[in-house]
Amino acid sequence: MNASSHLYAVAIGSNRRHGRFGRPSGVVEAAISRLDADFDLFDAAPIILNKAVGGAGRDFANSVALVSSKLEPPAMLAAIKRIEREFGRRPGRRWGERVLDLDLAAWDGGRYRALSLTIPHPRLAERDFVLGPLAAVAPDWRIAGPLSVRHLLSRLGKRRPSR
């Protein structure tokens, strides 16, 4: 990665079949391949399956890809939203089913805030389906000041009641 590149953590999710890629886990695999083709893939977490949140319907397949890009955050957001559309994502309910959901969870530039984008993702510390995969590939990445991904995941686990 050269000095003018940025490292991004891209959260990946799917809970709807795709005509070409099949089940959500296949969609996530295809999205990782696409991110690798469009950017420099540094690493990708194993795909996990988990329950949908907020009435999104079917269960999700999730992962996180670490990619390097010369794009600044607004251009990077536009690029991943274009990939979503190419996979068949259409505007709809906020918590509805989706063939592909890509979010900029974090980047190596620290905090970023604009009208349509906040990095780290505003709810990152509440989402084990992002923190878990991110911890698999970058456990020591400092997301919130001195707190690493590993710390945020540990805190989240302590807040949740045991099942």
Coordinates of C-alpha atoms in Angstrom, one line a residue:
M1 CA 0.0 0.0 0.0
N2 CA 1.6 3.3 -1.0
A3 CA 1.6 6.5 1.0
S4 CA -1.4 8.0 -0.9
S5 CA -3.6 5.0 -0.3
H6 CA -6.1 4.5 2.5
L7 CA -7.1 1.3 4.2
Y8 CA -10.8 0.8 4.6
A9 CA -12.9 -1.8 6.5
V10 CA -15.9 -2.5 4.3
A11 CA -18.7 -4.3 6.1
I12 CA -20.6 -6.7 3.8
G13 CA -24.0 -8.2 4.3
S14 CA -26.7 -10.1 2.3
N15 CA -30.0 -11.7 3.2
R16 CA -31.5 -12.3 -0.2
R17 CA -30.7 -14.7 -3.0
H18 CA -29.1 -13.5 -6.1
G19 CA -29.8 -15.0 -9.5
R20 CA -26.1 -15.5 -10.4
F21 CA -24.5 -15.9 -7.0
G22 CA -27.2 -17.9 -5.1
R23 CA -27.6 -17.8 -1.4
P24 CA -26.5 -14.8 0.7
S25 CA -23.2 -16.5 1.6
G26 CA -22.5 -16.7 -2.2
V27 CA -23.4 -13.1 -2.6
V28 CA -20.9 -12.1 0.2
E29 CA -18.2 -14.2 -1.5
A30 CA -18.9 -12.5 -4.8
A31 CA -18.8 -9.1 -3.2
I32 CA -15.4 -9.9 -1.7
S33 CA -14.1 -10.9 -5.1
R34 CA -15.5 -7.7 -6.6
L35 CA -13.9 -5.6 -4.0
D36 CA -10.6 -7.4 -4.8
A37 CA -11.1 -6.6 -8.5
D38 CA -11.9 -2.9 -7.9
F39 CA -9.4 -2.2 -5.1
D40 CA -6.5 -3.9 -3.5
L41 CA -7.9 -6.5 -1.1
F42 CA -5.7 -6.7 2.0
D43 CA -7.7 -9.4 3.8
A44 CA -11.3 -10.7 4.3
A45 CA -12.9 -12.2 7.3
P46 CA -14.6 -15.5 7.3
I47 CA -18.3 -15.3 6.4
I48 CA -20.7 -15.6 9.4
L49 CA -24.4 -16.3 9.4
N50 CA -26.6 -14.5 11.9
K51 CA -30.1 -13.4 12.7
A52 CA -31.6 -10.3 11.0
V53 CA -31.8 -7.1 13.0
G54 CA -34.7 -4.7 13.0
G55 CA -37.3 -6.6 11.0
A56 CA -35.0 -7.2 8.0
G57 CA -36.6 -10.6 7.4
R58 CA -34.3 -13.5 6.5
D59 CA -31.0 -14.2 8.3
F60 CA -27.8 -12.5 7.1
A61 CA -24.4 -13.6 5.8
N62 CA -21.8 -11.1 6.9
S63 CA -18.1 -10.4 6.5
V64 CA -15.6 -7.6 6.5
A65 CA -13.1 -6.9 3.8
L66 CA -10.0 -4.7 4.3
V67 CA -9.2 -2.9 1.1
S68 CA -6.7 -0.3 0.0
S69 CA -7.7 2.5 -2.2
K70 CA -6.5 6.0 -3.3
L71 CA -10.1 7.2 -3.1
E72 CA -11.1 9.6 -0.4
P73 CA -14.2 8.6 1.8
P74 CA -16.9 10.3 -0.3
A75 CA -15.6 8.7 -3.6
M76 CA -15.1 5.4 -1.8
L77 CA -18.7 5.5 -0.6
A78 CA -19.9 6.2 -4.1
A79 CA -17.8 3.3 -5.4
I80 CA -19.3 0.7 -3.0
K81 CA -22.8 2.0 -3.5
R82 CA -22.3 1.5 -7.3
I83 CA -21.3 -2.1 -6.6
E84 CA -24.5 -2.6 -4.5
R85 CA -26.6 -1.4 -7.4
E86 CA -24.7 -3.6 -9.9
F87 CA -25.6 -6.6 -7.6
G88 CA -29.3 -5.6 -7.8
R89 CA -29.7 -3.4 -4.7
R90 CA -32.7 -1.1 -5.0
P91 CA -33.9 1.6 -2.7
G92 CA -36.4 0.3 -0.2
R93 CA -37.2 -0.1 3.4
R94 CA -34.4 0.9 5.7
W95 CA -34.3 -2.5 7.5
G96 CA -35.7 -4.5 4.6
E97 CA -34.2 -7.5 2.8
R98 CA -31.3 -6.7 0.5
V99 CA -29.2 -8.6 -1.9
L100 CA -26.1 -6.7 -0.9
D101 CA -25.2 -4.1 1.7
L102 CA -21.8 -2.5 1.8
D103 CA -20.8 0.0 4.5
L104 CA -17.6 1.9 5.3
A105 CA -17.1 0.7 8.8
A106 CA -13.7 2.3 9.4
W107 CA -10.7 3.7 7.6
D108 CA -7.1 4.5 8.5
G109 CA -7.8 8.3 8.5
G110 CA -9.6 8.2 11.9
R111 CA -12.9 10.1 12.2
Y112 CA -14.6 11.4 9.1
R113 CA -17.9 13.3 9.1
A114 CA -19.9 14.8 6.2
L115 CA -23.6 15.1 5.5
S116 CA -24.0 11.6 4.0
L117 CA -21.1 9.8 5.6
T118 CA -19.7 9.2 9.1
I119 CA -16.6 7.0 9.7
P120 CA -16.4 5.0 11.8
H121 CA -19.9 3.8 11.2
P122 CA -22.1 5.4 13.9
R123 CA -23.4 2.1 15.1
L124 CA -20.2 0.0 14.7
A125 CA -19.8 -0.4 18.5
E126 CA -23.3 -2.0 18.7
R127 CA -22.9 -4.4 15.8
D128 CA -21.4 -7.8 16.7
F129 CA -22.0 -8.9 13.1
V130 CA -19.4 -6.3 12.0
L131 CA -17.1 -6.3 15.0
G132 CA -16.8 -10.1 15.0
P133 CA -15.5 -10.3 11.4
L134 CA -13.5 -7.2 11.8
A135 CA -11.8 -8.6 14.9
A136 CA -10.9 -11.7 12.8
V137 CA -8.8 -9.6 10.4
A138 CA -7.8 -6.5 12.4
P139 CA -8.3 -7.0 16.2
D140 CA -5.9 -4.3 17.2
W141 CA -7.2 -1.6 14.9
R142 CA -8.0 1.4 17.1
I143 CA -11.5 2.6 16.2
A144 CA -12.7 4.8 19.0
G145 CA -9.7 6.7 20.4
P146 CA -7.8 4.2 22.5
L147 CA -10.3 1.4 22.0
S148 CA -9.4 -1.4 19.6
V149 CA -11.9 -3.6 17.7
R150 CA -11.1 -6.3 20.2
H151 CA -12.0 -4.0 23.1
L152 CA -15.3 -2.9 21.5
L153 CA -16.3 -6.5 20.8
S154 CA -15.5 -7.4 24.4
R155 CA -17.6 -4.5 25.7
L156 CA -20.5 -5.5 23.5
G157 CA -20.3 -9.1 24.8
K158 CA -20.5 -7.9 28.4
R159 CA -23.6 -5.7 27.7
R160 CA -25.5 -8.6 26.2
P161 CA -27.4 -11.0 28.5
S162 CA -26.2 -14.6 28.3
R163 CA -28.5 -16.9 26.4

